[in-house]
Coordinates of C-alpha atoms and ligand atoms in Angstrom, one line a residue:
X1 CA -4.0 6.7 42.3
X2 CA -1.2 4.7 41.9
X3 CA 0.1 2.1 39.7
X4 CA 0.4 -2.2 39.7
X5 CA 3.7 -2.1 39.5
X6 CA 5.0 -5.8 37.7
X7 CA 6.5 -8.1 39.4
X8 CA 9.7 -10.3 37.8
X9 CA 10.5 -13.5 35.8
X10 CA 12.8 -14.8 37.9
X11 CA 14.7 -18.2 36.5
X12 CA 17.7 -21.3 37.7
X13 CA 18.6 -23.5 35.4
X14 CA 21.7 -25.5 35.8
X15 CA 22.6 -29.3 35.3
X16 CA 20.3 -31.9 37.2
X17 CA 20.9 -31.8 40.8
X18 CA 22.9 -28.3 40.8
X19 CA 20.1 -27.3 43.9
X20 CA 17.2 -25.4 41.6
X21 CA 14.7 -27.0 43.6
X22 CA 15.6 -26.0 47.2
X23 CA 17.0 -22.6 45.8
X24 CA 13.6 -22.0 44.2
X25 CA 12.0 -23.2 47.5
X26 CA 14.4 -20.9 49.5
X27 CA 14.0 -17.8 47.4
X28 CA 9.8 -18.1 47.6
X29 CA 9.9 -17.8 51.4
X30 CA 12.7 -15.7 51.3
X31 CA 10.5 -12.7 48.4
X32 CA 7.2 -13.7 51.3
X33 CA 9.0 -12.9 54.7
X34 CA 9.9 -10.0 52.7
X35 CA 6.8 -8.5 51.4
X36 CA 7.3 -9.6 47.7
X37 CA 4.4 -11.3 46.4
X38 CA 5.7 -14.6 44.9
X39 CA 5.0 -18.1 43.5
X40 CA 6.9 -20.9 42.8
X41 CA 6.5 -22.2 39.5
X42 CA 8.5 -25.4 38.1
X43 CA 9.1 -26.4 34.4
X44 CA 7.6 -28.7 33.2
X45 CA 4.9 -28.9 35.0
X46 CA 3.8 -32.5 35.1
X47 CA 0.5 -31.9 36.0
X48 CA -1.4 -31.0 33.1
X49 CA -2.2 -34.1 30.5
X50 CA 0.9 -32.6 28.4
X51 CA 3.0 -32.8 31.9
X52 CA 1.8 -36.3 32.2
X53 CA 3.5 -37.5 28.4
X54 CA 6.5 -35.7 29.7
X55 CA 6.8 -37.6 32.4
X56 CA 5.9 -41.2 31.6
X57 CA 9.2 -40.5 28.6
X58 CA 11.5 -38.9 31.9
X59 CA 10.9 -41.9 33.9
X60 CA 11.2 -44.1 30.9
X61 CA 8.0 -45.7 30.6
X62 CA 7.1 -44.2 27.2
X63 CA 9.3 -43.3 23.9
X64 CA 9.1 -40.7 21.4
X65 CA 11.6 -38.6 19.2
X66 CA 13.9 -36.4 20.3
X67 CA 11.7 -33.5 18.6
X68 CA 8.0 -34.4 19.3
X69 CA 9.6 -34.4 22.8
X70 CA 11.5 -30.8 22.4
X71 CA 7.6 -29.6 21.5
X72 CA 6.2 -31.1 24.0
X73 CA 8.4 -29.9 26.8
X74 CA 7.9 -26.2 24.9
X75 CA 4.1 -26.9 24.6
X76 CA 4.5 -27.1 27.9
X77 CA 5.6 -23.8 28.6
X78 CA 2.8 -22.2 26.4
X79 CA 0.3 -23.9 28.4
X80 CA 0.8 -21.4 31.4
X81 CA 2.5 -18.5 29.5
X82 CA -1.0 -16.3 29.7
X83 CA -1.3 -17.5 33.9
X84 CA 2.9 -16.5 34.3
X85 CA 1.4 -13.3 32.2
X86 CA -1.1 -12.1 34.0
X87 CA 0.9 -12.9 37.2
X88 CA 3.2 -10.3 36.7
X89 CA 1.5 -7.3 35.2
X90 CA -0.3 -8.2 39.2
X91 CA 3.0 -7.6 40.7
X92 CA 3.3 -10.8 41.2
X93 CA 7.3 -11.8 41.5
X94 CA 7.4 -16.2 39.3
X95 CA 10.3 -17.9 41.1
X96 CA 10.2 -20.3 38.4
X97 CA 12.4 -23.5 38.0
X98 CA 13.9 -24.3 34.5
X99 CA 12.4 -22.7 31.9
X100 CA 13.0 -22.1 27.7
X101 CA 16.9 -22.8 28.5
X102 CA 16.4 -26.6 29.5
X103 CA 14.1 -26.4 26.7
X104 CA 17.2 -26.0 23.7
X105 CA 19.7 -27.3 26.0
X106 CA 19.3 -30.9 26.1
X107 CA 17.2 -31.3 22.7
X108 CA 20.6 -29.3 21.2
X109 CA 23.0 -31.0 23.8
X110 CA 20.8 -34.7 21.6
X111 CA 22.3 -32.4 18.2
X112 CA 19.3 -31.1 18.0
X113 CA 19.5 -27.6 16.0
X114 CA 19.5 -24.8 18.4
X115 CA 17.9 -22.7 15.8
X116 CA 14.9 -25.2 15.8
X117 CA 15.3 -25.3 19.2
X118 CA 14.6 -21.5 20.2
X119 CA 12.0 -21.6 17.2
X120 CA 8.9 -23.1 19.2
X121 CA 10.0 -20.9 22.6
X122 CA 10.3 -16.9 21.0
X123 CA 7.1 -15.5 22.4
X124 CA 7.6 -16.8 25.9
X125 CA 8.3 -13.8 28.6
X126 CA 11.7 -13.4 28.3
X127 CA 12.7 -13.8 32.4
X128 CA 14.0 -10.7 33.9
X129 CA 17.2 -12.6 35.5
X130 CA 18.5 -16.0 34.8
X131 CA 20.3 -17.8 37.5
X132 CA 22.8 -20.4 36.1
X133 CA 23.4 -23.0 39.5
X134 CA 27.2 -24.3 38.2
X135 CA 29.1 -27.3 39.7
X136 CA 31.1 -29.6 37.6
X137 CA 28.9 -33.2 37.0
X138 CA 31.2 -35.0 39.1
X139 CA 30.1 -32.6 41.6
X140 CA 26.2 -33.3 41.1
X141 CA 27.0 -37.5 40.6
X142 CA 27.7 -37.5 44.3
X143 CA 23.6 -36.0 45.2
X144 CA 21.0 -37.7 46.2
X145 CA 19.8 -39.9 44.3
X146 CA 20.9 -39.3 40.9
X147 CA 20.3 -41.6 38.1
X148 CA 17.0 -42.0 38.6
X149 CA 15.3 -40.6 34.5
X150 CA 16.9 -40.7 31.6
X151 CA 19.0 -38.0 31.0
X152 CA 20.6 -38.3 34.3
X153 CA 24.1 -39.3 32.9
X154 CA 27.3 -38.2 32.2
X155 CA 27.8 -37.9 28.6
X156 CA 24.4 -36.2 28.9
X157 CA 24.8 -34.1 31.3
X158 CA 28.4 -32.8 29.9
X159 CA 27.0 -31.3 26.6
X160 CA 24.0 -29.9 28.9
X161 CA 26.6 -27.9 30.0
X162 CA 28.3 -26.6 27.4
X163 CA 25.0 -25.2 26.1
X164 CA 24.4 -23.9 29.7
X165 CA 28.0 -22.1 28.8
X166 CA 27.2 -20.9 25.4
X167 CA 24.0 -18.7 26.0
X168 CA 25.2 -17.5 29.5
X169 CA 28.3 -16.3 27.6
X170 CA 25.5 -14.6 25.3
X171 CA 23.6 -13.3 27.5
X172 CA 25.5 -11.6 30.0
X173 CA 23.1 -8.7 30.2
X174 CA 20.4 -10.8 32.0
X175 CA 22.1 -14.0 32.8
X176 CA 24.8 -14.6 36.2
X177 CA 26.5 -17.4 37.1
X178 CA 26.4 -18.6 40.9
X179 CA 28.6 -21.4 42.1
X180 CA 26.3 -24.9 43.2
X181 CA 29.4 -26.6 44.7
X182 CA 29.2 -24.4 47.7
X183 CA 27.2 -24.9 50.5
X184 CA 23.0 -24.2 50.4
X185 CA 23.6 -21.7 52.8
X186 CA 25.5 -19.6 51.0
X187 CA 24.5 -20.5 46.7
X188 CA 21.5 -18.3 48.6
X189 CA 23.3 -15.9 49.3
X190 CA 24.5 -14.9 46.1
X191 CA 21.3 -15.3 44.6
X192 CA 18.5 -13.3 47.4
X193 CA 20.7 -10.5 47.6
X194 CA 20.9 -10.0 44.0
X195 CA 17.0 -10.8 43.4
X196 CA 15.9 -8.3 45.7
X197 CA 17.5 -5.9 44.0
X198 CA 16.2 -6.9 40.1
X199 CA 12.6 -6.6 42.2
X200 CA 12.8 -3.4 42.6
X201 CA 14.5 -2.4 39.1
X202 CA 11.6 -4.0 36.9
X203 CA 8.7 -2.5 38.3
X204 CA 8.5 -0.3 35.9
X205 CA 10.0 -1.7 32.6
X206 CA 7.0 -3.0 30.3
X207 CA 7.7 -7.4 30.1
X208 CA 9.3 -8.2 27.0
X209 CA 8.4 -11.8 25.0
X210 CA 12.7 -14.2 23.9
Ligands
LIG301 N1 14.3 -31.5 30.6 C1 13.5 -30.0 31.4 C2 13.9 -31.0 29.7 O1 14.9 -31.9 28.7 N2 13.3 -29.9 28.1 C3 12.9 -28.9 29.5 O2 12.2 -27.8 28.4 C4 12.7 -28.6 30.5 C5 12.0 -28.3 31.9 C6 13.5 -33.2 34.4 C7 14.7 -33.5 33.2 O3 13.8 -32.6 31.8 C8 14.7 -32.1 30.9 C9 16.0 -31.9 32.0 C10 15.8 -32.7 33.3 O4 17.1 -33.9 32.9 P1 13.4 -31.1 36.6 O5 12.0 -32.4 37.3 O6 13.5 -30.8 37.1 O7 13.9 -32.0 34.9 O8 14.9 -32.2 37.2 P2 16.0 -32.1 37.9 O9 17.3 -31.0 37.7 O10 17.5 -33.5 38.0 O11 15.7 -31.8 39.4 P3 16.5 -32.9 40.6 O12 15.3 -31.7 41.5 O13 16.6 -33.5 40.9 O14 17.4 -31.0 40.7 P4 18.4 -29.5 41.8 O15 16.5 -28.8 40.9 O16 18.8 -29.1 41.0 O17 18.3 -30.0 42.7 P5 17.7 -29.9 44.0 O18 17.7 -28.7 45.0 O19 16.1 -31.2 44.2 O20 18.8 -30.9 44.7 C11 19.3 -32.3 44.5 C12 20.1 -33.0 45.8 O21 20.8 -32.4 45.9 C13 21.0 -31.6 47.4 C14 19.6 -31.5 47.8 O22 19.7 -31.9 49.3 C15 18.9 -32.8 47.3 O23 19.8 -34.4 47.5 N3 22.0 -30.6 47.4 C16 22.7 -29.9 48.1 N4 23.7 -30.5 48.1 C17 24.9 -30.2 49.0 N5 25.1 -28.5 48.4 C18 24.7 -28.2 47.6 N6 24.7 -26.7 47.6 C19 23.0 -27.8 48.0 N7 22.0 -28.3 46.6 C20 21.2 -29.0 46.9

């Protein structure tokens, strides 16, 4: 009898407009066409009640303290933990657009303490790989519709990039830096090869928590 092999938790992180949505969608299609059971997920998930409060905050329609919005972003991930765990254990690979590291990076960029920000993320599922789409701010601000949401300002984005740099440096074992200033096709070429390898490598390994 063959046992079910688990799916991989693949996360894409990066500053606003770094190409996460484009690449996670491409990756999802790619995995499906290569016979890998896959699901595309996005955080924040703006569909739940918590997600709708986050959306109102990001659109500048609602004000919340830095601590409250931080905890709402985290709670939004906890809302989907069980579903993610069940999917992974049933062999589905999850391709996730932003995760706990965005939660930490944006709140630390606003001045909150790193450890305080990380604490409520503990117990969520640890990604098998994080792909950090990295490009200079001047490059990203020229992409479509930059500036429409609360955090899309230069000072904030530079601070966020610093925190991502710091985290990627300290977690080199599962973080991969991708040059996001390349063409979409070149970024995807880099990503897709590595992701297929990771999906194969982790099949027999247990899930771990942050
Ligand atoms: N946030 C999020 C927190 O503070 N805490 C948290 O816990 C979480 C999860 C919303 C905000 O919430 C914050 C971070 C954010 O400020 P979001 O909805 O993911 O999060 O916001 P964005 O990152 O801005 O999402 P976008 O969809 O706008 O950007 P993407 O996904 O990075 O980029 P994408 O693929 O949509 O591309 C943007 C534009 O660039 C073009 C695309 O065609 C598109 O026009 N593009 C390229 N152009 C040239 N070359 C390439 N390689 C390109 N790749 C994409």
